[in-house]
PDB file of C-alpha atoms in Angstrom:
ATOM      1  CA  MET J   1       0.000   0.000   0.000  1.00 94.00           C
ATOM      2  CA  GLU J   2       1.124   3.520  -0.777  1.00 98.00           C
ATOM      3  CA  PHE J   3      -0.080   6.215   1.638  1.00 98.00           C
ATOM      4  CA  TYR J   4      -0.439   9.919   0.905  1.00 98.00           C
ATOM      5  CA  VAL J   5      -1.810  13.056   2.583  1.00 98.00           C
ATOM      6  CA  THR J   6      -4.062  15.467   0.683  1.00 98.00           C
ATOM      7  CA  ASP J   7      -4.288  19.223   1.047  1.00 97.00           C
ATOM      8  CA  ALA J   8      -7.334  18.685   3.287  1.00 98.00           C
ATOM      9  CA  CYS J   9      -4.892  18.187   6.200  1.00 98.00           C
ATOM     10  CA  ILE J  10      -5.641  20.514   9.118  1.00 98.00           C
ATOM     11  CA  GLY J  11      -2.349  19.845  10.910  1.00 98.00           C
ATOM     12  CA  CYS J  12      -3.811  18.212  14.016  1.00 98.00           C
ATOM     13  CA  GLY J  13      -0.831  15.831  14.350  1.00 98.00           C
ATOM     14  CA  LEU J  14      -2.879  12.724  15.130  1.00 98.00           C
ATOM     15  CA  CYS J  15      -1.194  10.745  12.368  1.00 98.00           C
ATOM     16  CA  THR J  16       2.279  11.566  13.647  1.00 98.00           C
ATOM     17  CA  THR J  17       1.247  10.429  17.116  1.00 98.00           C
ATOM     18  CA  LEU J  18      -0.214   7.161  15.837  1.00 97.00           C
ATOM     19  CA  ASP J  19       2.530   6.369  13.329  1.00 98.00           C
ATOM     20  CA  PRO J  20       5.621   8.581  13.666  1.00 97.00           C
ATOM     21  CA  GLU J  21       7.660   6.291  11.399  1.00 97.00           C
ATOM     22  CA  THR J  22       5.327   7.028   8.463  1.00 98.00           C
ATOM     23  CA  PHE J  23       4.038  10.571   9.013  1.00 98.00           C
ATOM     24  CA  THR J  24       5.764  13.824   9.900  1.00 98.00           C
ATOM     25  CA  MET J  25       4.724  17.464  10.135  1.00 98.00           C
ATOM     26  CA  THR J  26       6.114  19.948   7.619  1.00 98.00           C
ATOM     27  CA  GLU J  27       7.329  23.455   8.417  1.00 97.00           C
ATOM     28  CA  ALA J  28       3.979  24.654   7.036  1.00 97.00           C
ATOM     29  CA  GLY J  29       2.244  22.758   9.851  1.00 98.00           C
ATOM     30  CA  VAL J  30       0.616  19.998   7.828  1.00 98.00           C
ATOM     31  CA  ALA J  31       1.306  16.293   7.670  1.00 98.00           C
ATOM     32  CA  GLU J  32       3.170  14.446   4.964  1.00 98.00           C
ATOM     33  CA  VAL J  33       4.301  10.882   4.434  1.00 98.00           C
ATOM     34  CA  PHE J  34       7.885  10.627   5.645  1.00 96.00           C
ATOM     35  CA  ALA J  35       8.358   6.993   4.584  1.00 98.00           C
ATOM     36  CA  GLN J  36       6.030   4.305   3.328  1.00 98.00           C
ATOM     37  CA  PRO J  37       5.299   1.818   6.119  1.00 96.00           C
ATOM     38  CA  ALA J  38       6.644  -1.717   6.077  1.00 93.00           C
ATOM     39  CA  GLU J  39       3.564  -2.758   8.081  1.00 92.00           C
ATOM     40  CA  ALA J  40       0.404  -0.840   7.191  1.00 97.00           C
ATOM     41  CA  ALA J  41      -1.610  -1.355  10.404  1.00 97.00           C
ATOM     42  CA  LEU J  42      -0.621   1.914  12.102  1.00 98.00           C
ATOM     43  CA  ALA J  43      -0.918   3.948   8.915  1.00 98.00           C
ATOM     44  CA  LEU J  44      -4.375   2.480   8.321  1.00 98.00           C
ATOM     45  CA  ALA J  45      -5.345   3.464  11.861  1.00 98.00           C
ATOM     46  CA  ALA J  46      -4.193   7.015  11.135  1.00 98.00           C
ATOM     47  CA  GLU J  47      -6.182   6.992   7.900  1.00 98.00           C
ATOM     48  CA  THR J  48      -9.406   5.899   9.580  1.00 98.00           C
ATOM     49  CA  GLN J  49      -9.011   8.299  12.521  1.00 98.00           C
ATOM     50  CA  CYS J  50      -7.936  11.401  10.568  1.00 98.00           C
ATOM     51  CA  PRO J  51     -10.519  14.094  11.441  1.00 98.00           C
ATOM     52  CA  ALA J  52     -10.033  15.819   8.078  1.00 98.00           C
ATOM     53  CA  ASN J  53     -10.130  12.602   6.012  1.00 98.00           C
ATOM     54  CA  ALA J  54      -6.835  13.724   4.507  1.00 98.00           C
ATOM     55  CA  ILE J  55      -4.962  10.404   4.585  1.00 98.00           C
ATOM     56  CA  HIS J  56      -5.524   7.895   1.796  1.00 98.00           C
ATOM     57  CA  HIS J  57      -3.824   4.905   0.266  1.00 98.00           C
ATOM     58  CA  ARG J  58      -3.465   3.142  -3.053  1.00 97.00           C
ATOM     59  CA  ASP J  59      -3.246  -0.640  -3.139  1.00 91.00           C
TER      60      ASP J  59
END
């Protein structure tokens, strides 16, 4: 799976808390994918819990 963050990100930081090995915050205060996860479980949790629905994945 390939994860990505859209411009709908509100910068809440939930994804970086749930999966800091995949997501990071930019200087602009929004999330981005730092590295694609080896195990998708945490990234999927971030995707489903994102309050802005800004995290998505491609199979």
